Coordinates of C-alpha atoms and ligand atoms in Angstrom, one line a residue:
M294 CA 120.4 71.8 12.7
G295 CA 119.2 74.5 11.1
N296 CA 117.0 73.1 9.0
R297 CA 113.5 73.9 9.9
G298 CA 112.1 71.2 8.3
M299 CA 114.4 68.8 10.2
E300 CA 113.4 70.4 13.2
E301 CA 109.4 69.9 13.1
L302 CA 110.1 66.6 12.6
I303 CA 110.1 65.4 16.3
P304 CA 107.4 67.4 17.0
L305 CA 105.2 65.8 15.0
I306 CA 105.9 62.6 16.2
N307 CA 105.3 63.8 19.5
K308 CA 101.7 64.5 18.4
L309 CA 101.6 60.9 16.7
Q310 CA 102.7 59.4 20.1
D311 CA 100.1 61.4 22.0
A312 CA 97.5 60.2 19.8
F313 CA 98.1 56.3 20.3
S314 CA 98.7 57.2 24.3
S315 CA 95.2 58.5 24.4
I316 CA 93.8 55.5 22.2
G317 CA 95.5 53.0 24.3
Q318 CA 98.6 52.3 21.8
S319 CA 96.2 50.0 19.6
C320 CA 98.0 51.2 16.9
H321 CA 100.5 49.0 15.2
L322 CA 102.9 51.8 14.5
E323 CA 106.6 51.6 15.1
L324 CA 107.2 55.5 16.1
P325 CA 110.6 56.3 16.2
Q326 CA 111.8 57.0 19.8
I327 CA 114.9 56.3 22.5
A328 CA 114.6 54.2 25.3
V329 CA 116.5 54.6 27.9
V330 CA 117.9 51.2 29.5
G331 CA 119.8 50.3 32.4
G332 CA 120.5 48.5 35.7
Q333 CA 119.0 50.3 39.2
S334 CA 121.1 53.3 40.1
A335 CA 123.3 53.2 36.9
G336 CA 122.1 57.3 36.6
K337 CA 119.3 56.7 34.1
S338 CA 117.2 59.0 36.0
S339 CA 119.8 61.7 36.7
V340 CA 120.9 62.3 32.8
L341 CA 117.2 62.4 31.7
E342 CA 116.9 65.4 34.5
N343 CA 120.5 66.8 33.5
F344 CA 118.4 67.3 30.2
V345 CA 115.5 69.4 31.6
G346 CA 118.1 71.1 34.0
R347 CA 115.4 70.7 37.0
D348 CA 114.7 67.9 39.4
F349 CA 111.4 66.4 38.4
L350 CA 112.1 63.0 38.6
P351 CA 111.1 60.5 41.8
R352 CA 114.2 59.5 43.6
G353 CA 115.1 57.1 46.3
S354 CA 116.8 53.9 46.9
G355 CA 115.4 50.8 45.3
I356 CA 113.0 50.8 42.0
V357 CA 111.6 54.3 41.6
T358 CA 110.8 53.8 38.2
R359 CA 107.7 51.7 37.9
R360 CA 105.8 52.7 35.0
P361 CA 107.4 53.8 31.3
L362 CA 108.2 57.3 31.3
I363 CA 107.6 59.2 27.6
L364 CA 109.4 62.4 28.2
Q365 CA 108.6 64.3 25.3
L366 CA 111.3 67.5 25.7
V367 CA 110.3 70.5 23.7
N368 CA 112.2 74.1 23.1
S369 CA 110.0 76.8 23.5
K370 CA 110.1 80.0 25.3
A371 CA 108.3 79.3 28.6
E372 CA 109.1 76.6 31.0
Y373 CA 106.4 74.5 32.1
A374 CA 105.3 71.0 32.0
E375 CA 102.2 69.2 31.4
F376 CA 100.9 65.4 31.4
L377 CA 98.7 64.0 28.7
H378 CA 96.4 62.2 31.6
C379 CA 95.7 65.8 32.9
K380 CA 95.8 67.6 29.9
G381 CA 95.5 71.5 30.1
R382 CA 97.2 71.5 33.4
K383 CA 100.0 73.7 33.3
F384 CA 102.9 72.3 35.8
V385 CA 105.6 75.2 36.4
D386 CA 106.8 74.0 39.5
F387 CA 108.8 70.9 38.8
D388 CA 108.4 69.3 42.3
E389 CA 104.6 69.3 41.9
V390 CA 105.9 67.4 38.9
R391 CA 107.7 65.0 40.5
L392 CA 104.7 64.2 42.9
E393 CA 102.2 63.8 39.9
I394 CA 104.5 61.0 38.6
E395 CA 104.7 59.4 41.7
A396 CA 101.2 59.8 42.3
E397 CA 100.0 58.6 39.1
T398 CA 102.5 55.4 39.2
D399 CA 100.8 54.4 42.7
R400 CA 97.3 54.8 40.7
L401 CA 98.1 51.7 38.3
T402 CA 100.5 49.9 40.3
G403 CA 99.6 50.3 44.2
S404 CA 101.8 52.1 46.5
N405 CA 104.2 48.9 47.3
K406 CA 106.6 48.8 44.6
G407 CA 104.4 46.7 42.0
I408 CA 105.4 47.2 37.9
S409 CA 103.2 48.7 35.0
P410 CA 103.5 48.8 31.3
V411 CA 101.7 51.1 31.0
P412 CA 103.1 55.0 30.5
I413 CA 102.9 58.3 31.9
N414 CA 103.4 61.0 29.2
L415 CA 105.1 63.9 30.3
R416 CA 105.7 67.2 28.4
V417 CA 108.2 69.9 29.2
Y418 CA 108.3 72.8 27.2
S419 CA 111.9 74.8 28.0
P420 CA 114.5 77.0 26.5
N421 CA 117.3 74.9 28.0
V422 CA 116.2 71.7 26.1
L423 CA 116.2 70.2 22.4
N424 CA 113.0 68.7 21.0
L425 CA 113.7 64.9 21.9
T426 CA 111.6 62.2 22.8
L427 CA 113.2 59.9 25.7
I428 CA 111.5 56.8 27.6
D429 CA 112.8 56.5 31.0
L430 CA 112.1 52.3 31.9
P431 CA 112.4 51.0 34.9
G432 CA 116.0 49.7 36.0
M433 CA 116.8 46.2 35.5
T434 CA 116.4 44.4 38.9
K435 CA 117.0 41.1 40.5
V436 CA 115.6 40.7 43.4
A437 CA 112.0 41.7 44.6
V438 CA 111.1 43.4 47.3
G439 CA 107.5 44.8 48.6
D440 CA 104.6 43.6 46.6
Q441 CA 106.8 42.9 43.7
P442 CA 106.2 39.2 42.3
V443 CA 108.9 37.1 42.4
D444 CA 109.6 37.1 38.8
I445 CA 110.0 40.7 38.9
E446 CA 113.4 40.5 36.8
Y447 CA 111.7 38.8 33.9
Q448 CA 108.8 40.9 34.1
I449 CA 111.0 43.9 33.5
R450 CA 112.8 42.2 31.0
D451 CA 109.8 42.0 29.1
M452 CA 108.6 45.4 29.3
L453 CA 112.2 46.5 28.4
L454 CA 112.1 44.3 25.7
Q455 CA 109.0 45.4 24.3
F456 CA 109.9 48.6 23.5
I457 CA 113.9 48.3 22.4
S458 CA 112.9 45.3 20.1
K459 CA 111.1 47.3 17.8
E460 CA 113.8 48.4 15.1
S461 CA 112.4 51.8 15.4
C462 CA 113.5 52.5 18.7
L463 CA 117.2 53.9 19.6
I464 CA 118.7 52.3 22.7
L465 CA 120.3 54.8 25.2
A466 CA 122.3 52.2 27.1
V467 CA 123.1 53.3 30.9
T468 CA 126.6 51.9 32.5
P469 CA 128.0 53.1 35.2
A470 CA 131.8 53.5 35.0
N471 CA 132.5 52.1 38.3
S472 CA 131.3 48.4 37.3
D473 CA 132.6 46.1 34.5
L474 CA 131.3 47.2 31.2
A475 CA 131.1 43.2 30.5
N476 CA 128.6 43.1 33.3
S477 CA 126.2 46.0 31.9
D478 CA 122.9 44.9 31.7
A479 CA 122.2 47.3 29.8
L480 CA 124.5 46.6 26.9
K481 CA 123.7 42.9 27.6
I482 CA 119.9 43.4 26.9
S483 CA 120.8 45.7 23.9
K484 CA 122.8 43.3 22.4
E485 CA 120.4 40.9 22.1
V486 CA 117.8 43.3 20.1
D487 CA 120.5 44.5 17.9
P488 CA 123.5 42.5 18.1
Q489 CA 125.9 44.5 15.6
G490 CA 125.4 47.4 17.9
L491 CA 123.5 49.5 15.2
R492 CA 120.8 51.3 17.4
T493 CA 122.4 51.1 20.5
I494 CA 124.3 54.5 21.9
G495 CA 126.4 53.8 25.0
V496 CA 126.1 56.3 27.6
I497 CA 128.5 56.2 30.9
T498 CA 127.9 57.7 34.4
K499 CA 129.3 57.8 37.4
L500 CA 133.1 59.0 35.5
D501 CA 133.8 60.5 38.9
L502 CA 133.4 57.6 40.9
M503 CA 136.0 55.2 39.4
D504 CA 139.0 53.9 41.6
E505 CA 142.0 56.0 41.3
G506 CA 144.0 55.0 38.8
T507 CA 141.8 53.3 36.5
D508 CA 140.0 55.0 33.6
A509 CA 137.2 54.5 31.0
R510 CA 139.2 55.6 28.1
D511 CA 139.0 52.4 26.1
I512 CA 135.8 52.2 26.3
L513 CA 134.9 56.3 25.7
E514 CA 137.0 55.9 22.6
N515 CA 134.9 53.2 21.3
K516 CA 137.7 50.6 21.6
L517 CA 136.6 48.1 24.0
L518 CA 132.7 47.4 23.1
P519 CA 132.3 49.4 19.9
L520 CA 129.1 50.1 18.6
R521 CA 128.2 52.2 15.8
R522 CA 126.7 55.4 17.9
G523 CA 129.9 55.1 20.0
Y524 CA 129.8 56.3 24.0
I525 CA 129.1 59.3 25.7
G526 CA 130.6 60.2 29.1
V527 CA 128.4 62.3 31.6
V528 CA 129.4 62.9 35.8
N529 CA 125.7 63.4 37.3
R530 CA 124.8 65.0 40.4
S531 CA 126.0 62.3 43.3
Q532 CA 123.9 61.7 46.1
K533 CA 125.5 64.4 48.0
D534 CA 125.0 66.8 45.5
I535 CA 121.5 66.1 45.6
D536 CA 120.9 66.1 49.1
G537 CA 122.6 69.3 48.9
R538 CA 120.2 70.3 46.3
K539 CA 123.2 71.1 43.9
D540 CA 121.9 73.2 41.5
I541 CA 121.8 71.6 38.1
K542 CA 123.7 74.7 36.0
A543 CA 126.3 74.4 38.8
A544 CA 126.7 70.4 38.1
L545 CA 127.1 71.0 34.5
A546 CA 129.4 73.1 34.9
A547 CA 131.2 71.1 37.0
E548 CA 130.9 68.2 34.5
R549 CA 132.6 70.4 31.9
K550 CA 135.4 71.0 34.1
F551 CA 135.7 67.7 35.1
F552 CA 136.2 66.3 31.5
L553 CA 138.5 69.2 30.7
S554 CA 140.7 68.3 33.5
H555 CA 141.3 64.5 33.5
P556 CA 144.1 63.4 31.8
A557 CA 142.7 60.5 30.3
Y558 CA 139.6 62.5 29.0
R559 CA 140.8 65.8 27.6
H560 CA 141.1 65.3 24.3
L561 CA 137.6 63.8 24.0
A562 CA 136.3 66.6 26.6
E563 CA 134.6 67.8 23.3
R564 CA 132.2 64.7 22.6
M565 CA 131.4 64.5 26.9
G566 CA 129.2 65.6 29.0
T567 CA 125.3 65.9 29.2
P568 CA 125.2 69.0 26.8
Y569 CA 126.9 66.8 23.8
L570 CA 124.8 63.9 24.6
Q571 CA 121.6 65.8 24.4
K572 CA 122.7 67.7 21.0
T573 CA 123.8 64.3 19.6
L574 CA 120.9 62.6 20.7
N575 CA 118.6 65.5 19.5
Q576 CA 120.6 64.9 16.1
Q577 CA 120.3 61.1 16.2
L578 CA 116.6 60.7 16.6
T579 CA 115.9 63.5 13.8
N580 CA 118.1 61.2 11.1
H581 CA 116.4 58.0 12.6
I582 CA 113.0 59.8 12.0
R583 CA 114.0 60.7 8.5
D584 CA 115.0 57.6 8.0
T585 CA 112.2 55.7 9.0
L586 CA 109.6 58.0 7.8
P587 CA 109.1 56.6 4.6
A588 CA 108.0 53.5 5.9
L589 CA 105.8 55.3 8.9
R590 CA 104.1 57.1 6.2
S591 CA 103.3 54.4 3.6
K592 CA 102.2 52.2 6.8
L593 CA 99.8 55.2 7.6
Q594 CA 98.6 55.6 4.6
S595 CA 97.4 52.1 3.7
Q596 CA 95.7 52.3 7.3
L597 CA 94.1 55.3 6.2
L598 CA 93.0 54.1 3.1
S599 CA 91.4 50.9 4.7
L600 CA 89.4 52.7 7.3
E601 CA 88.2 55.3 4.4
K602 CA 86.7 52.4 2.9
E603 CA 85.6 51.0 6.4
V604 CA 84.3 54.5 6.2
D605 CA 82.2 54.8 3.2
E606 CA 80.6 51.2 3.7
Y607 CA 79.4 52.6 6.8
K608 CA 78.1 55.8 5.1
N609 CA 76.6 53.6 1.9
F610 CA 75.2 51.5 4.2
K611 CA 72.5 53.8 5.9
P612 CA 71.3 51.2 8.5
D613 CA 68.7 53.9 9.6
D614 CA 66.7 54.2 6.1
P615 CA 63.7 52.4 6.7
A616 CA 63.1 51.6 3.0
R617 CA 66.6 49.5 3.3
K618 CA 65.3 48.2 6.3
T619 CA 62.0 47.1 5.1
K620 CA 63.8 45.5 1.9
A621 CA 66.6 43.7 4.2
L622 CA 63.5 41.9 6.5
L623 CA 61.5 40.9 3.1
Q624 CA 64.6 39.0 1.7
M625 CA 65.2 37.3 4.9
V626 CA 61.7 36.2 5.2
Q627 CA 61.4 35.2 2.0
Q628 CA 64.5 33.3 2.2
F629 CA 63.2 31.6 4.9
G630 CA 60.1 30.5 2.7
V631 CA 62.5 28.9 0.5
D632 CA 64.3 27.2 2.7
F633 CA 61.6 25.7 4.5
E634 CA 60.4 24.3 1.1
K635 CA 63.7 23.5 0.0
R636 CA 64.0 21.2 3.0
I637 CA 60.6 19.5 2.8
E638 CA 59.9 19.1 -0.9
G639 CA 63.7 18.4 -1.6
S640 CA 66.0 19.8 -3.8
G641 CA 68.1 19.6 -6.2
D642 CA 71.0 22.2 -5.1
Q643 CA 73.4 21.5 -2.0
V644 CA 72.6 18.4 -1.4
D645 CA 72.9 17.4 2.3
T646 CA 74.9 14.0 2.7
L647 CA 75.4 14.2 6.3
E648 CA 71.7 13.3 7.9
L649 CA 68.3 13.4 6.5
S650 CA 66.4 16.7 5.3
G651 CA 62.8 17.2 7.0
G652 CA 61.1 16.1 4.0
A653 CA 62.7 12.8 3.6
R654 CA 61.9 12.1 7.7
I655 CA 58.8 13.0 7.0
N656 CA 58.6 10.2 4.0
R657 CA 60.3 7.8 6.6
I658 CA 58.1 8.5 8.9
F659 CA 55.4 7.7 7.0
H660 CA 56.6 4.3 5.1
E661 CA 58.7 2.9 7.7
R662 CA 57.6 4.6 11.2
F663 CA 53.7 4.6 11.1
P664 CA 53.5 0.8 9.6
F665 CA 56.3 -0.3 12.2
E666 CA 53.8 1.5 14.9
L667 CA 50.5 -0.7 13.1
V668 CA 52.4 -3.9 13.6
K669 CA 53.6 -2.8 17.2
M670 CA 50.0 -3.2 18.1
E671 CA 49.2 -5.7 20.7
F672 CA 46.6 -8.5 20.3
D673 CA 45.8 -11.0 22.7
E674 CA 45.0 -13.9 21.1
K675 CA 43.2 -15.8 23.7
E676 CA 41.3 -12.5 24.7
L677 CA 40.1 -12.3 21.2
R678 CA 38.9 -15.7 20.7
R679 CA 36.8 -15.3 23.9
E680 CA 35.6 -11.7 22.9
I681 CA 34.6 -13.5 19.5
S682 CA 32.9 -16.2 20.7
Y683 CA 31.0 -14.4 23.2
A684 CA 30.0 -12.0 20.8
I685 CA 28.8 -14.7 18.5
K686 CA 27.1 -16.5 21.2
N687 CA 25.4 -13.0 22.6
I688 CA 23.9 -12.4 19.2
H689 CA 22.1 -15.4 18.9
G690 CA 21.3 -15.4 22.4
V691 CA 19.1 -18.5 23.6
R692 CA 19.3 -20.0 20.0
T693 CA 22.1 -21.6 18.4
G694 CA 23.0 -20.0 15.5
L695 CA 23.8 -21.8 12.0
F696 CA 25.8 -19.2 10.4
T697 CA 28.5 -16.5 11.9
P698 CA 26.4 -13.3 12.4
D699 CA 27.5 -9.9 10.7
M700 CA 26.9 -8.0 14.1
A701 CA 29.5 -10.5 15.8
F702 CA 31.7 -9.4 12.9
E703 CA 31.2 -5.5 13.0
A704 CA 31.7 -5.8 16.9
I705 CA 34.8 -7.1 16.9
V706 CA 36.1 -5.3 13.6
K707 CA 35.1 -2.2 15.5
K708 CA 37.1 -2.6 18.2
Q709 CA 40.2 -3.6 16.1
L710 CA 39.7 -0.2 14.1
I711 CA 39.3 1.5 17.1
K712 CA 43.0 0.8 18.2
L713 CA 44.3 2.8 14.9
K714 CA 43.7 6.0 16.1
E715 CA 46.5 5.6 18.9
P716 CA 49.2 4.9 16.0
C717 CA 47.4 8.1 13.7
L718 CA 48.0 10.4 16.3
K719 CA 51.3 9.3 16.9
C720 CA 52.3 9.6 13.5
I721 CA 50.6 13.1 13.2
D722 CA 52.7 14.1 16.3
L723 CA 56.0 13.1 15.0
V724 CA 55.3 14.8 11.3
I725 CA 54.5 18.1 13.5
Q726 CA 57.8 17.7 15.4
E727 CA 59.5 17.0 12.3
L728 CA 57.9 20.4 10.9
I729 CA 58.8 22.1 13.7
N730 CA 62.7 21.0 13.9
T731 CA 62.6 22.6 10.2
V732 CA 61.6 25.6 11.0
R733 CA 64.3 25.9 13.5
Q734 CA 67.0 24.6 11.3
C735 CA 65.4 27.2 8.6
T736 CA 65.5 29.9 10.9
L737 CA 69.5 29.6 12.0
K738 CA 70.3 32.1 9.4
L739 CA 68.1 34.9 11.4
N740 CA 70.4 34.6 14.4
S741 CA 71.8 37.7 14.2
Y742 CA 68.5 39.5 14.4
P743 CA 67.2 37.5 17.3
L744 CA 63.6 39.2 17.5
L745 CA 62.9 38.6 14.0
R746 CA 64.3 35.1 14.7
E747 CA 62.0 34.7 17.4
E748 CA 58.7 36.2 16.0
T749 CA 59.4 34.1 12.7
E750 CA 59.2 31.1 14.8
K751 CA 56.6 31.9 16.4
I752 CA 54.4 32.7 13.8
V753 CA 54.9 29.6 12.1
T754 CA 55.1 27.5 14.6
T755 CA 51.6 28.4 16.1
Y756 CA 50.0 27.9 12.1
I757 CA 51.6 24.7 12.6
R758 CA 49.8 24.2 15.5
E759 CA 46.9 25.3 14.4
R760 CA 47.2 22.8 11.3
E761 CA 48.3 19.9 13.8
S762 CA 45.0 20.0 15.9
K763 CA 42.4 20.2 12.5
T764 CA 44.6 17.4 11.4
K765 CA 44.0 15.1 14.0
D766 CA 40.2 16.0 14.0
Q767 CA 40.2 15.1 10.4
V768 CA 41.9 11.9 10.7
M769 CA 39.5 11.1 13.7
L770 CA 36.6 11.9 12.0
L771 CA 38.1 9.5 9.2
I772 CA 38.2 6.2 11.2
D773 CA 34.8 7.0 13.0
I774 CA 33.2 7.5 9.8
E775 CA 35.1 3.8 8.8
L776 CA 33.6 2.4 12.1
S777 CA 29.8 3.7 11.7
Y778 CA 29.0 2.2 8.9
I779 CA 30.9 -0.8 6.9
N780 CA 30.2 -0.6 3.1
T781 CA 30.1 -4.4 2.3
N782 CA 29.2 -3.6 -1.5
H783 CA 32.2 -1.6 -1.3
E784 CA 34.6 -2.3 -4.8
D785 CA 37.3 -3.0 -2.1
F786 CA 35.4 -4.9 -0.2
I787 CA 36.8 -8.5 -0.6
G788 CA 33.8 -11.0 -0.3
F789 CA 34.2 -15.0 -0.6
A790 CA 34.4 -14.6 -3.9
N791 CA 36.9 -12.1 -4.6
A792 CA 39.1 -13.4 -1.8
Q793 CA 39.0 -16.8 -3.3
Q794 CA 40.8 -15.0 -6.6
R795 CA 43.3 -13.0 -5.0
S796 CA 44.3 -16.0 -2.4
A797 CA 47.0 -17.0 -4.9
A798 CA 48.5 -13.6 -5.2
V799 CA 48.2 -12.5 -2.0
N800 CA 50.0 -15.6 -0.8
K801 CA 53.2 -14.9 -2.8
K802 CA 53.0 -11.4 -1.0
R803 CA 53.1 -13.5 2.6
A804 CA 56.3 -14.6 1.9
M805 CA 57.6 -10.8 1.9
P806 CA 57.9 -8.8 5.0
N807 CA 55.6 -9.0 7.8
Q808 CA 52.7 -6.2 6.9
V809 CA 50.5 -5.2 4.1
I810 CA 48.2 -2.4 4.1
R811 CA 46.0 -1.8 1.7
R812 CA 43.6 0.7 0.4
G813 CA 40.3 1.5 2.2
W814 CA 39.7 0.5 5.9
L815 CA 38.1 -2.0 5.4
T816 CA 40.7 -4.2 3.2
I817 CA 43.7 -3.6 5.8
N818 CA 44.9 -6.6 6.0
I819 CA 47.6 -7.0 9.1
S820 CA 49.6 -9.4 9.8
I821 CA 51.6 -9.4 13.0
M822 CA 54.5 -11.0 13.9
K823 CA 55.0 -11.6 17.7
G824 CA 59.0 -11.9 17.3
G825 CA 60.7 -15.1 18.2
S826 CA 59.9 -18.1 16.8
K827 CA 56.5 -18.5 17.2
D828 CA 54.8 -16.1 14.4
Y829 CA 51.6 -16.1 14.3
W830 CA 49.7 -14.3 11.3
F831 CA 46.7 -12.3 12.1
I832 CA 44.8 -11.6 9.2
L833 CA 41.5 -9.3 9.8
T834 CA 39.5 -9.0 6.2
A835 CA 36.2 -7.5 6.2
E836 CA 35.1 -10.7 6.3
S837 CA 36.0 -12.3 9.1
L838 CA 39.1 -12.8 11.5
S839 CA 41.5 -15.3 11.5
W840 CA 44.5 -15.9 12.9
Y841 CA 47.5 -18.7 12.5
K842 CA 50.2 -20.0 13.8
D843 CA 52.8 -19.3 10.7
E844 CA 52.9 -23.0 10.0
E845 CA 49.4 -23.6 10.1
V846 CA 48.4 -21.6 7.5
P847 CA 46.3 -23.5 4.4
S848 CA 47.4 -22.2 1.6
G849 CA 44.2 -22.5 0.3
T850 CA 41.8 -21.0 3.1
W851 CA 44.6 -18.1 3.3
W852 CA 41.5 -15.5 2.4
T853 CA 39.1 -17.5 2.7
P854 CA 37.8 -17.9 6.0
T855 CA 36.4 -21.4 5.7
P856 CA 34.1 -22.1 8.5
A857 CA 36.7 -24.1 10.1
S858 CA 38.4 -21.0 10.7
S859 CA 35.1 -19.2 11.9
T860 CA 34.2 -22.1 14.0
R861 CA 37.8 -22.0 15.3
A862 CA 36.9 -18.7 16.5
S863 CA 33.7 -19.9 18.3
E864 CA 35.4 -23.3 19.8
T865 CA 37.4 -21.5 22.0
Ligands
GDP1047 P1 118.5 55.0 37.8 O1 118.0 54.2 38.8 O2 118.9 54.5 36.6 O3 117.4 56.3 37.4 O4 119.5 56.1 38.7 P2 119.8 57.7 39.3 O5 119.8 58.8 38.1 O6 118.6 57.6 40.2 O7 120.8 57.4 40.0 C1 121.2 57.1 41.3 C2 122.4 57.2 42.1 O8 123.4 57.6 41.8 C3 121.7 58.5 42.5 O9 122.1 58.9 44.1 C4 122.8 59.5 42.4 O10 123.1 61.1 42.6 C5 124.1 58.3 41.5 N1 124.6 59.1 40.4 C6 123.9 58.8 39.0 N2 125.1 59.3 38.2 C7 125.8 59.8 38.9 C8 127.7 60.3 38.5 O11 127.4 60.3 37.5 N3 128.0 60.6 39.5 C9 127.8 60.1 41.0 N4 128.9 60.4 41.7 N5 126.7 59.9 41.3 C10 125.9 59.4 40.2
MG1048 MG1 115.5 55.8 37.6

């Protein structure tokens, strides 16, 4: 010792330890520390109390230490204790310290022997202690009692391993001398994480309780199960001493006397006993901290750097700056516009190969779905024949007609034209639905701003709905216009002469799929496949309505409603 800088090391680590404890140990730093492990009643708590020179740890039969206790010993003139969980309160009465440990343990574990890995942080200031930080851990046990879960043995093991498997942790393995060293729980678990015995310090308690004629000399001379840091023997107070309130000072004196007078240990007396153990631990922890400090520092520095970067980014971000907010908002809305246009108008970049875009779907509606809807329109042939014949007969009235009257043609054609309204409206509905789906997909990007997303969707959808009703009105109006006046002079109107000329060309088309849709309402020619083997071709032209069974269609009369076909209508 004697090196001022070195003496500051342990308090420095203590500060870090407190900081980590109060933020819930979320930090991945491994602080150098000493963990005390051993079987139940091995004497762990007794060793710690002897360091402090005070009775302050809960005692009793069974499992008493049920949460890890991080015990920071700080050399100071005044003698008192404080807990991290009630900072500012100075405990000068060490009986109260014990009560507080008990109360704090129960607070997390319940009063019936449960355990918890959340540590209690206790700091003891005293002129009798050397700077030292130790962690008192629950003793290893085999049988569950009270509220303990059946797997208590493994739970405790896990908790111990959490602490001692870190390379930065020194292990104080406490083993009672009156049991076989080979069976020591402490040494067994230490060996698992430190097989070469590099960071394990052996402590042999209860040397005074060994059977007469036996001793632990081989162990203490580090011959039996050698550890690099060796073994230190101690004699704590027996239960009788504690019950009789034997004071620790007297106990330490008795311990010293024990080693000096025992024939097997006399030669080792200077390297035995509690004061020597405390001194050794202080030195070893200090050295250990010094060794692990460079790695700790570089880890801390890299964490600091990344934290600083985060803070910087946050500073620059200035989320409350209104100018920034507006800009971000505008950018997002613009992006929405661009995305929407791309989906409807199509684009070369980032072509989706998994599904159709909004625009492509709308195209499909116009060129596949709409014709299909038209084709699907049902015509009852018998009904139609009767309607046509009635129309003709009603127009002629009492007279028998010579020619098919125009008015009959109009009445029948108009009735058929009106049927176009429904598929047209359906087509509009489908397109609207597709537009709204596209809007939804484009607003997905705004998901992190739910209000903005909702508002954007609302505005755009409302607009689309407005256009929807206008479009429907417009399309209905168009059909109504066509219904109100059939212009037989229009260039698209197929008269007898024209029809005859074109019959050959269209005849070829007939071999193609089942619908031909031409410009202008009055030249809409619809051929209907009524499924199955019975195919009817129904031809609606400006001049007449004709229908044929597939095989009956005479090629020459295809576009020429001959008197025969008209007669056929009137015949029915
Ligand atoms: P822990 O469960 O490991 O914390 O063990 P304790 O420190 O509570 O000790 C358990 C019992 O063993 C207590 O009754 C102690 O008085 C007793 N004990 C511990 N160390 C010694 C020792 O060195 N000699 C004697 N005679 N009794 C001891
Ligand atoms: Mg204990």
